[in-house]
CSV table of C-alpha atoms and ligand atoms in Angstrom, one decimal:
chain,number,residue,atom,x,y,z
A,20,UNK,CA,161.6,252.8,-25.5
A,21,UNK,CA,161.9,254.5,-28.9
A,22,UNK,CA,158.9,256.4,-30.3
A,23,UNK,CA,156.8,254.8,-32.9
A,24,UNK,CA,157.1,256.5,-36.3
A,25,UNK,CA,154.0,258.5,-37.1
A,26,UNK,CA,151.4,256.5,-39.1
A,27,UNK,CA,151.4,257.3,-42.8
A,28,UNK,CA,148.3,259.0,-43.7
A,29,UNK,CA,147.9,257.2,-47.0
A,30,UNK,CA,148.4,253.7,-45.5
A,31,UNK,CA,150.6,252.2,-48.2
A,32,UNK,CA,152.8,255.2,-49.2
A,33,UNK,CA,154.6,253.5,-52.1
A,34,UNK,CA,158.3,252.4,-52.4
A,35,UNK,CA,159.6,256.0,-52.7
A,36,UNK,CA,158.5,256.6,-49.1
A,37,UNK,CA,156.9,259.9,-50.2
A,38,UNK,CA,153.7,260.6,-48.3
A,39,UNK,CA,150.9,259.6,-50.7
A,40,UNK,CA,152.5,258.5,-53.9
A,41,UNK,CA,150.7,258.1,-57.2
A,42,UNK,CA,147.9,256.0,-55.9
A,43,UNK,CA,147.3,258.4,-53.1
A,44,UNK,CA,147.3,261.4,-55.4
A,45,UNK,CA,144.8,259.6,-57.7
A,46,UNK,CA,142.5,258.9,-54.7
A,47,UNK,CA,142.6,262.5,-53.6
A,48,UNK,CA,141.9,263.7,-57.2
A,49,UNK,CA,138.9,261.3,-57.5
A,50,UNK,CA,137.5,262.4,-54.1
A,51,UNK,CA,137.8,266.0,-55.1
A,52,UNK,CA,135.9,265.3,-58.4
A,53,UNK,CA,133.3,263.4,-56.4
A,54,UNK,CA,132.8,266.2,-54.0
A,55,UNK,CA,132.1,268.4,-57.1
A,56,UNK,CA,129.4,265.8,-58.1
A,57,UNK,CA,131.3,263.8,-60.7
A,58,UNK,CA,130.8,260.1,-60.3
A,59,UNK,CA,134.3,258.8,-61.2
A,60,UNK,CA,135.4,255.2,-61.1
A,61,UNK,CA,135.5,253.1,-57.9
A,62,UNK,CA,138.6,253.1,-55.8
A,63,UNK,CA,140.3,249.8,-54.9
A,64,UNK,CA,138.8,248.3,-51.8
A,65,UNK,CA,135.9,250.9,-51.7
A,66,UNK,CA,132.4,249.7,-51.4
A,67,UNK,CA,130.0,250.4,-54.2
A,68,UNK,CA,128.3,253.7,-53.8
A,69,UNK,CA,124.7,253.6,-52.7
A,70,UNK,CA,122.4,254.6,-55.5
A,71,UNK,CA,119.6,257.0,-54.8
A,72,UNK,CA,116.4,255.1,-54.1
A,73,UNK,CA,113.8,255.1,-56.8
A,74,UNK,CA,111.0,257.7,-56.7
A,75,UNK,CA,107.6,257.1,-55.2
A,76,UNK,CA,106.0,257.4,-58.6
A,77,UNK,CA,108.4,254.8,-60.1
A,78,UNK,CA,106.7,251.8,-61.6
A,79,UNK,CA,108.0,248.4,-60.4
A,80,UNK,CA,109.9,247.9,-63.6
A,81,UNK,CA,111.7,251.2,-63.4
A,82,UNK,CA,112.3,250.7,-59.7
A,83,UNK,CA,113.9,247.4,-60.4
A,84,UNK,CA,116.2,248.8,-63.0
A,85,UNK,CA,117.4,251.4,-60.6
A,86,UNK,CA,118.2,248.8,-57.9
A,87,UNK,CA,121.7,247.4,-57.5
A,88,UNK,CA,121.6,243.7,-58.0
A,89,UNK,CA,124.2,241.2,-56.7
A,90,UNK,CA,126.8,240.4,-59.3
A,91,UNK,CA,126.6,236.8,-60.5
A,92,UNK,CA,130.0,235.3,-60.6
A,93,UNK,CA,129.0,232.5,-63.0
A,94,UNK,CA,128.3,234.8,-65.9
A,95,UNK,CA,130.8,237.6,-66.5
A,96,UNK,CA,128.9,240.8,-66.1
A,97,UNK,CA,125.8,238.7,-65.3
A,98,UNK,CA,123.3,239.4,-62.6
A,99,UNK,CA,121.8,237.1,-60.0
A,100,UNK,CA,118.1,237.5,-59.7
A,101,UNK,CA,117.5,237.4,-55.9
A,102,UNK,CA,114.7,235.6,-54.0
A,103,UNK,CA,113.4,238.9,-52.7
A,104,UNK,CA,114.1,242.6,-53.0
A,105,UNK,CA,112.5,245.1,-50.7
A,106,UNK,CA,110.7,247.9,-52.5
A,107,UNK,CA,111.4,251.3,-50.9
A,108,UNK,CA,110.7,254.7,-52.4
A,109,UNK,CA,111.1,258.3,-51.8
A,110,UNK,CA,107.9,258.1,-49.7
A,111,UNK,CA,109.8,256.0,-47.1
A,112,UNK,CA,112.8,258.3,-47.3
A,113,UNK,CA,110.5,261.3,-46.7
A,114,UNK,CA,108.8,259.5,-43.9
A,115,UNK,CA,112.0,258.8,-42.1
A,116,UNK,CA,113.2,262.4,-42.5
A,117,UNK,CA,109.9,263.7,-41.1
A,118,UNK,CA,110.4,261.6,-38.0
A,119,UNK,CA,114.0,262.6,-37.6
A,120,UNK,CA,113.1,266.2,-37.9
A,121,UNK,CA,110.2,265.9,-35.5
A,122,UNK,CA,112.5,265.2,-32.6
A,123,UNK,CA,110.4,262.2,-31.5
A,124,UNK,CA,112.0,258.9,-32.5
A,125,UNK,CA,110.6,256.4,-30.0
A,126,UNK,CA,107.0,255.1,-30.2
A,127,UNK,CA,104.7,258.0,-31.1
A,128,UNK,CA,102.3,259.1,-33.7
A,129,UNK,CA,103.7,256.9,-36.5
A,130,UNK,CA,103.3,253.8,-34.3
A,131,UNK,CA,99.7,254.8,-33.5
A,132,UNK,CA,99.0,255.3,-37.2
A,133,UNK,CA,100.5,251.9,-38.0
A,134,UNK,CA,98.4,250.2,-35.3
A,135,UNK,CA,95.3,251.8,-36.7
A,136,UNK,CA,96.2,250.9,-40.2
A,137,UNK,CA,96.7,247.2,-39.4
A,138,UNK,CA,93.5,247.1,-37.4
A,139,UNK,CA,91.6,248.7,-40.3
A,140,UNK,CA,93.1,246.3,-42.9
A,141,UNK,CA,92.2,243.3,-40.8
A,142,UNK,CA,88.8,244.5,-39.5
A,143,UNK,CA,90.0,244.3,-35.9
A,144,UNK,CA,89.4,246.7,-33.1
A,145,UNK,CA,93.0,247.0,-31.9
A,146,UNK,CA,96.6,247.0,-33.3
A,147,UNK,CA,99.7,246.7,-31.1
A,148,UNK,CA,103.0,247.3,-32.8
A,149,UNK,CA,106.1,245.4,-31.4
A,150,UNK,CA,109.7,244.9,-32.4
A,151,UNK,CA,109.2,241.7,-34.5
A,152,UNK,CA,106.8,239.0,-35.6
A,153,UNK,CA,108.5,236.7,-33.1
A,154,UNK,CA,107.9,239.2,-30.2
A,155,UNK,CA,104.3,239.4,-31.3
A,156,UNK,CA,103.8,235.7,-31.0
A,157,UNK,CA,105.6,235.4,-27.7
A,158,UNK,CA,103.7,238.3,-26.1
A,159,UNK,CA,100.3,237.0,-27.2
A,160,UNK,CA,101.0,233.6,-25.7
A,161,UNK,CA,102.3,235.3,-22.5
A,162,UNK,CA,99.2,237.5,-22.4
A,163,UNK,CA,97.1,234.3,-22.7
A,164,UNK,CA,98.9,232.9,-19.6
A,165,UNK,CA,100.5,230.0,-21.5
A,166,UNK,CA,103.2,228.5,-19.3
A,167,UNK,CA,104.8,225.3,-17.9
A,168,UNK,CA,102.5,222.3,-18.0
A,169,UNK,CA,100.6,223.7,-21.0
A,170,UNK,CA,100.6,222.3,-24.5
A,171,UNK,CA,100.2,224.5,-27.6
A,172,UNK,CA,99.5,223.1,-31.0
A,173,UNK,CA,101.6,224.4,-33.8
A,174,UNK,CA,102.2,223.4,-37.5
A,175,UNK,CA,105.4,221.3,-37.9
A,176,UNK,CA,106.5,223.2,-41.0
A,177,UNK,CA,107.6,226.7,-40.2
A,178,UNK,CA,110.3,229.2,-39.5
A,179,UNK,CA,110.9,228.3,-35.8
A,180,UNK,CA,109.4,231.4,-34.2
A,181,UNK,CA,106.0,230.0,-33.2
A,182,UNK,CA,107.5,226.8,-31.8
A,183,UNK,CA,110.3,228.7,-30.0
A,184,UNK,CA,107.8,231.2,-28.6
A,185,UNK,CA,105.9,228.3,-27.0
A,186,UNK,CA,109.1,226.7,-25.7
A,187,UNK,CA,110.5,230.0,-24.3
A,188,UNK,CA,107.4,230.2,-22.1
A,189,UNK,CA,108.1,226.8,-20.7
A,190,UNK,CA,105.1,225.2,-22.5
A,191,UNK,CA,105.3,222.2,-24.8
A,192,UNK,CA,104.9,222.7,-28.6
A,193,UNK,CA,102.8,219.9,-30.0
A,194,UNK,CA,103.5,219.8,-33.7
A,195,UNK,CA,100.8,218.9,-36.2
A,196,UNK,CA,101.6,217.8,-39.7
A,197,UNK,CA,100.8,220.1,-42.7
A,198,UNK,CA,98.4,219.4,-45.5
A,199,UNK,CA,100.3,218.1,-48.6
A,200,UNK,CA,98.6,220.7,-50.9
A,201,UNK,CA,98.2,223.9,-49.0
A,202,UNK,CA,101.2,223.3,-46.6
A,203,UNK,CA,99.3,224.7,-43.7
A,204,UNK,CA,98.5,222.8,-40.5
A,205,UNK,CA,95.6,220.4,-41.4
A,206,UNK,CA,92.5,221.0,-39.3
A,207,UNK,CA,92.1,217.2,-38.8
A,208,UNK,CA,95.7,217.0,-37.5
A,209,UNK,CA,94.9,219.9,-35.1
A,210,UNK,CA,91.8,218.1,-33.8
A,211,UNK,CA,93.7,214.8,-33.3
A,212,UNK,CA,96.5,216.4,-31.4
A,213,UNK,CA,94.3,218.1,-28.8
A,214,UNK,CA,94.6,216.8,-25.2
A,215,UNK,CA,93.3,218.0,-21.8
A,216,UNK,CA,96.6,219.9,-21.4
A,217,UNK,CA,96.1,221.9,-24.7
A,218,UNK,CA,95.9,225.6,-23.8
A,219,UNK,CA,96.0,227.2,-27.3
A,220,UNK,CA,96.7,226.6,-31.0
A,221,UNK,CA,98.7,228.6,-33.5
A,222,UNK,CA,97.6,228.4,-37.1
A,223,UNK,CA,100.0,229.7,-39.7
A,224,UNK,CA,99.0,231.1,-43.1
A,225,UNK,CA,102.2,229.6,-44.5
A,226,UNK,CA,104.0,231.7,-47.2
A,227,UNK,CA,100.9,234.0,-47.2
A,228,UNK,CA,98.6,231.0,-48.2
A,229,UNK,CA,95.4,231.4,-46.1
A,230,UNK,CA,94.4,228.5,-43.8
A,231,UNK,CA,91.1,226.7,-44.1
A,232,UNK,CA,89.6,229.0,-41.5
A,233,UNK,CA,86.1,227.6,-41.2
A,234,UNK,CA,87.4,224.0,-40.9
A,235,UNK,CA,90.0,225.1,-38.3
A,236,UNK,CA,87.3,226.9,-36.2
A,237,UNK,CA,85.1,223.8,-36.3
A,238,UNK,CA,88.1,221.5,-35.4
A,239,UNK,CA,89.2,223.6,-32.5
A,240,UNK,CA,85.9,224.7,-31.0
A,241,UNK,CA,86.5,226.9,-27.9
A,242,UNK,CA,90.3,226.5,-27.8
A,243,UNK,CA,92.0,229.9,-28.0
A,244,UNK,CA,93.4,230.2,-31.6
A,245,UNK,CA,96.3,232.5,-32.5
A,246,UNK,CA,96.7,233.3,-36.2
A,247,UNK,CA,100.4,233.5,-37.2
A,248,UNK,CA,99.8,235.8,-40.2
A,249,UNK,CA,103.5,236.8,-40.3
A,250,UNK,CA,103.6,236.3,-44.1
A,251,UNK,CA,99.9,236.9,-44.8
A,252,UNK,CA,99.2,240.7,-44.9
A,253,UNK,CA,96.7,241.3,-47.7
A,254,UNK,CA,95.7,237.6,-48.2
A,255,UNK,CA,92.1,236.6,-47.6
A,256,UNK,CA,90.3,233.4,-46.6
A,257,UNK,CA,87.8,231.5,-48.7
A,258,UNK,CA,84.9,233.5,-47.2
A,259,UNK,CA,86.6,236.8,-48.2
A,260,UNK,CA,87.6,237.8,-44.7
A,261,UNK,CA,91.2,239.2,-44.4
A,262,UNK,CA,94.0,237.1,-43.0
A,263,UNK,CA,94.6,238.5,-39.6
A,264,UNK,CA,90.9,238.3,-38.6
A,265,UNK,CA,91.1,234.7,-37.3
A,266,UNK,CA,91.2,233.7,-33.7
A,267,UNK,CA,91.7,235.7,-30.5
A,268,UNK,CA,94.7,237.5,-32.0
A,269,UNK,CA,96.8,237.5,-35.1
A,270,UNK,CA,100.5,238.3,-35.5
A,271,UNK,CA,102.3,240.0,-38.4
A,272,UNK,CA,105.9,240.4,-39.3
A,273,UNK,CA,107.6,243.4,-40.9
A,274,UNK,CA,110.8,241.6,-41.8
A,275,UNK,CA,112.3,242.3,-45.3
A,276,UNK,CA,111.1,239.0,-46.7
A,277,UNK,CA,107.5,240.0,-45.9
A,278,UNK,CA,105.0,241.9,-48.1
A,279,UNK,CA,105.7,245.2,-46.4
A,280,UNK,CA,108.8,245.8,-44.3
A,281,UNK,CA,110.6,248.4,-42.1
A,282,UNK,CA,113.6,246.2,-41.5
A,283,UNK,CA,112.3,244.6,-38.3
A,284,UNK,CA,108.9,244.9,-36.7
A,285,UNK,CA,105.7,243.2,-35.9
A,286,UNK,CA,102.0,243.9,-35.2
A,287,UNK,CA,99.4,242.1,-33.2
A,288,UNK,CA,95.7,242.7,-34.0
A,289,UNK,CA,92.8,241.6,-31.8
A,290,UNK,CA,89.2,242.5,-31.0
A,291,UNK,CA,89.8,241.8,-27.3
A,292,UNK,CA,90.4,245.1,-25.4
A,293,UNK,CA,91.7,243.5,-22.3
A,294,UNK,CA,94.2,241.4,-24.3
A,295,UNK,CA,95.3,244.5,-26.2
A,296,UNK,CA,95.9,246.3,-22.9
A,297,UNK,CA,98.0,243.4,-21.5
A,298,UNK,CA,100.0,243.4,-24.7
A,299,UNK,CA,100.7,247.1,-24.4
A,300,UNK,CA,101.9,246.6,-20.8
A,301,UNK,CA,104.0,243.5,-21.7
A,302,UNK,CA,105.8,245.2,-24.6
A,303,UNK,CA,106.7,248.1,-22.4
A,304,UNK,CA,108.8,246.6,-19.5
A,305,UNK,CA,105.6,245.4,-17.8
A,306,UNK,CA,104.7,249.0,-17.1
A,307,UNK,CA,101.0,249.8,-16.8
A,308,UNK,CA,101.4,253.6,-16.2
A,309,UNK,CA,104.6,255.7,-15.8
A,310,UNK,CA,106.4,254.1,-12.9
A,311,UNK,CA,103.8,251.4,-12.2
A,312,UNK,CA,105.6,248.2,-13.1
A,313,UNK,CA,103.3,245.2,-12.7
A,314,UNK,CA,105.5,242.4,-14.0
A,315,UNK,CA,109.2,242.0,-15.1
A,316,UNK,CA,109.0,242.8,-18.8
A,317,UNK,CA,111.2,243.4,-21.8
A,318,UNK,CA,111.3,246.4,-24.1
A,319,UNK,CA,109.7,245.1,-27.3
A,320,UNK,CA,108.4,248.4,-28.6
A,321,UNK,CA,108.7,249.6,-32.2
A,322,UNK,CA,110.2,253.0,-32.9
A,323,UNK,CA,108.5,255.8,-34.8
A,324,UNK,CA,111.4,255.6,-37.4
A,325,UNK,CA,110.4,252.0,-38.2
A,326,UNK,CA,106.7,252.6,-38.1
A,327,UNK,CA,107.0,255.6,-40.5
A,328,UNK,CA,108.7,253.2,-43.1
A,329,UNK,CA,106.0,250.6,-42.5
A,330,UNK,CA,103.2,253.3,-42.9
A,331,UNK,CA,104.6,254.4,-46.2
A,332,UNK,CA,104.5,250.8,-47.4
A,333,UNK,CA,101.1,250.1,-46.0
A,334,UNK,CA,99.8,253.1,-48.0
A,335,UNK,CA,100.9,251.3,-51.2
A,336,UNK,CA,99.9,247.8,-50.1
A,337,UNK,CA,97.4,247.4,-52.9
A,338,UNK,CA,99.9,248.2,-55.5
A,339,UNK,CA,102.4,245.9,-53.9
A,340,UNK,CA,99.8,243.1,-53.8
A,341,UNK,CA,98.8,243.7,-57.5
A,342,UNK,CA,102.4,243.5,-58.6
A,343,UNK,CA,103.1,240.3,-56.6
A,344,UNK,CA,99.9,238.7,-57.9
A,345,UNK,CA,100.7,239.6,-61.5
A,346,UNK,CA,104.2,238.0,-61.3
A,347,UNK,CA,103.0,235.0,-59.3
A,348,UNK,CA,100.2,234.2,-61.8
A,349,UNK,CA,102.6,234.5,-64.8
A,350,UNK,CA,105.3,232.3,-63.1
A,351,UNK,CA,102.7,229.7,-61.8
A,352,UNK,CA,101.3,229.5,-65.4
A,353,UNK,CA,104.7,228.5,-66.7
A,354,UNK,CA,106.0,226.4,-63.8
A,355,UNK,CA,102.9,224.6,-62.7
A,356,UNK,CA,103.4,221.8,-65.3
A,357,UNK,CA,107.0,221.2,-64.0
A,358,UNK,CA,106.8,221.7,-60.2
A,359,UNK,CA,104.5,220.9,-57.3
A,360,UNK,CA,103.5,224.4,-56.2
A,361,UNK,CA,101.6,225.3,-53.1
A,362,UNK,CA,97.8,225.3,-53.6
A,363,UNK,CA,95.3,227.5,-51.6
A,364,UNK,CA,91.8,226.6,-50.4
A,365,UNK,CA,89.3,227.2,-53.2
A,366,UNK,CA,88.1,230.9,-53.1
A,367,UNK,CA,91.0,232.1,-50.9
A,368,UNK,CA,93.3,234.8,-52.2
A,369,UNK,CA,97.0,234.6,-51.3
A,370,UNK,CA,99.4,237.5,-51.4
A,371,UNK,CA,102.2,235.2,-52.8
A,372,UNK,CA,104.7,236.2,-50.2
A,373,UNK,CA,106.8,233.2,-51.2
A,374,UNK,CA,106.6,231.1,-54.4
A,375,UNK,CA,107.5,227.6,-53.2
A,376,UNK,CA,107.8,224.2,-54.8
A,377,UNK,CA,108.3,220.6,-53.7
A,378,UNK,CA,111.0,218.9,-55.7
A,379,UNK,CA,110.4,215.2,-56.6
A,380,UNK,CA,111.7,212.5,-54.3
A,381,UNK,CA,115.4,211.7,-55.1
A,382,UNK,CA,116.1,215.1,-56.5
A,383,UNK,CA,119.2,216.6,-54.8
A,384,UNK,CA,118.2,220.1,-53.5
A,385,UNK,CA,121.7,221.4,-53.2
A,386,UNK,CA,122.5,220.5,-56.7
A,387,UNK,CA,119.3,222.0,-57.9
A,388,UNK,CA,120.0,225.3,-56.1
A,389,UNK,CA,123.5,225.3,-57.5
A,390,UNK,CA,122.2,224.7,-61.1
A,391,UNK,CA,119.8,227.7,-60.7
A,392,UNK,CA,122.6,229.9,-59.3
A,393,UNK,CA,125.0,229.0,-62.2
A,394,UNK,CA,122.3,230.3,-64.5
A,395,UNK,CA,121.8,233.5,-62.5
A,396,UNK,CA,118.7,232.7,-60.5
A,397,UNK,CA,118.7,232.5,-56.7
A,398,UNK,CA,116.7,229.5,-55.3
A,399,UNK,CA,116.5,229.0,-51.5
A,400,UNK,CA,115.5,226.3,-49.0
A,401,UNK,CA,111.8,226.6,-48.4
A,402,UNK,CA,111.3,226.1,-44.6
A,403,UNK,CA,111.9,223.7,-41.7
A,404,UNK,CA,110.3,220.8,-40.0
A,405,UNK,CA,110.7,222.2,-36.5
A,406,UNK,CA,111.1,218.9,-34.7
A,407,UNK,CA,114.4,218.5,-36.6
A,408,UNK,CA,115.9,221.6,-35.2
A,409,UNK,CA,116.4,220.2,-31.7
A,410,UNK,CA,114.5,222.7,-29.5
A,411,UNK,CA,111.1,221.1,-29.2
A,412,UNK,CA,112.0,217.4,-29.3
A,413,UNK,CA,111.3,214.6,-31.8
A,414,UNK,CA,107.5,214.3,-32.4
A,415,UNK,CA,106.6,211.2,-34.3
A,416,UNK,CA,105.9,210.9,-38.0
A,417,UNK,CA,105.2,214.2,-39.7
A,418,UNK,CA,105.7,213.1,-43.3
A,419,UNK,CA,104.4,216.1,-45.2
A,420,UNK,CA,106.5,218.6,-43.1
A,421,UNK,CA,109.5,216.3,-43.5
A,422,UNK,CA,109.1,216.2,-47.3
A,423,UNK,CA,108.9,220.0,-47.5
A,424,UNK,CA,111.8,220.4,-45.1
A,425,UNK,CA,114.0,218.1,-47.3
A,426,UNK,CA,112.8,219.0,-50.8
A,427,UNK,CA,111.1,222.4,-50.5
A,428,UNK,CA,112.5,225.3,-52.5
A,429,UNK,CA,111.6,229.0,-52.8
A,430,UNK,CA,111.8,230.8,-56.2
A,431,UNK,CA,112.4,234.6,-56.7
A,432,UNK,CA,109.2,236.7,-56.5
A,433,UNK,CA,109.1,240.4,-55.6
A,434,UNK,CA,107.0,243.3,-56.8
A,435,UNK,CA,109.8,245.2,-58.5
A,436,UNK,CA,110.7,242.2,-60.6
A,437,UNK,CA,110.9,243.2,-64.3
A,438,UNK,CA,109.2,241.2,-67.0
A,439,UNK,CA,112.6,240.2,-68.3
A,440,UNK,CA,113.7,239.0,-64.9
A,441,UNK,CA,110.4,237.0,-64.5
A,442,UNK,CA,110.9,235.4,-67.9
A,443,UNK,CA,114.5,234.5,-67.1
A,444,UNK,CA,113.4,232.9,-63.8
A,445,UNK,CA,110.8,230.9,-65.7
A,446,UNK,CA,113.2,229.9,-68.5
A,447,UNK,CA,115.9,228.8,-66.0
A,448,UNK,CA,113.5,226.9,-63.8
A,449,UNK,CA,111.9,225.2,-66.8
A,450,UNK,CA,115.3,224.2,-68.1
A,451,UNK,CA,116.5,222.6,-64.9
A,452,UNK,CA,113.2,221.1,-63.8
B,24,LIG,C1,105.4,231.9,-40.0
B,24,LIG,C2,106.3,232.9,-39.3
B,24,LIG,N1,106.1,233.3,-38.1
B,24,LIG,C3,106.9,234.2,-37.5
B,24,LIG,C4,107.9,234.7,-38.1
B,24,LIG,C5,108.8,235.7,-37.3
B,24,LIG,O1,108.8,237.0,-37.8
B,24,LIG,P1,110.0,238.0,-37.5
B,24,LIG,O2,111.1,237.6,-38.4
B,24,LIG,O3,109.5,239.3,-37.7
B,24,LIG,O4,110.4,237.8,-36.0
B,24,LIG,C6,108.2,234.4,-39.4
B,24,LIG,C7,109.4,235.0,-40.1
B,24,LIG,O5,109.8,234.5,-41.1
B,24,LIG,C8,107.4,233.4,-40.0
B,24,LIG,O6,107.7,233.0,-41.3
């Protein structure tokens, strides 16, 4: 068998067969210039260079200008305003570097600080950091001994995590319809769905909009209530108590669409010391002490690298919330006359994690989304009626969840939005309403 010719270093060497050729020489020259610090144009097939993140002191407006935004193909040179844009600064970069240089990357002091920070923000005694908001829900239900034969009440409109967590433990998710105004599980619907088999209920502050906490407590009595506050960090109920303070435990998510993020992560908060201890064991292979395994368990811990990013964001939470609220109020003032927006219980304070709207009956959502995209504004589907996804079975009429599933949309809203971007979002959404 003949030997293969040696691979050409430059890939396509050009018709002359010379190693490199003009293109290759150009590439080398550009790379040499780059190494000396000169930016130079992009090479064919090369990904855009990452830009340095904006500084900790950058205002949201400056920060947004420094972010790379997706190119919008509809408008030559135009930019698509995205639904969300994570806001990271030099504080997050420094925090990661600190952890890397510490030599301790697994759960350590940063995780402990994050747990303490969430407990403090929510007025709870304990925080338990885990690998995602979904893991948080699953572990809490497991720690409450939810299992086969049990029913757990859950709002019908949601990202599927809470319903899936119930199903994965072998229990039955009993879906309750949402209120047509606040889009949260209606307390009356929770009360009506309760049976002798009901073991627990999950209440969701949907899109950061606080539930009617007092009415829920009254409707559920002694039933263990878990608050899915995945989207609700920084929101508060009508009585001023922070979201995350309701029920036996509350679960937060640190996903990039949430108010603070470290890529992936979650935190449980609770006042119950025994429950906190069970959660710590369950997230750690079912290991109570080194080598003492009490149940088969997964590794659902958070690393110190992630926790350090989340801590840097938690330290700026008030600034993040202020920016979100400023943008949300301005957008709601312009869009309220054209769209049915989510409304909160009187006196409550949402964090505006998502700015959602219900399109009128008959309006084609895909065409609406395409019309916004053509004008440079990303609009997304709002959420899901979980019974339609196929994992928890068909569950009778759930008309409000169904309407929001079919006609719900999410509009761009993020703290680093510029005023120009905000005005463009409002102009476009008014024009296509
Ligand atoms: C209401 C709700 N619960 C739970 C989750 C799950 O969080 P995570 O993505 O961190 O697993 C989400 C995520 O979007 C959510 O919206």
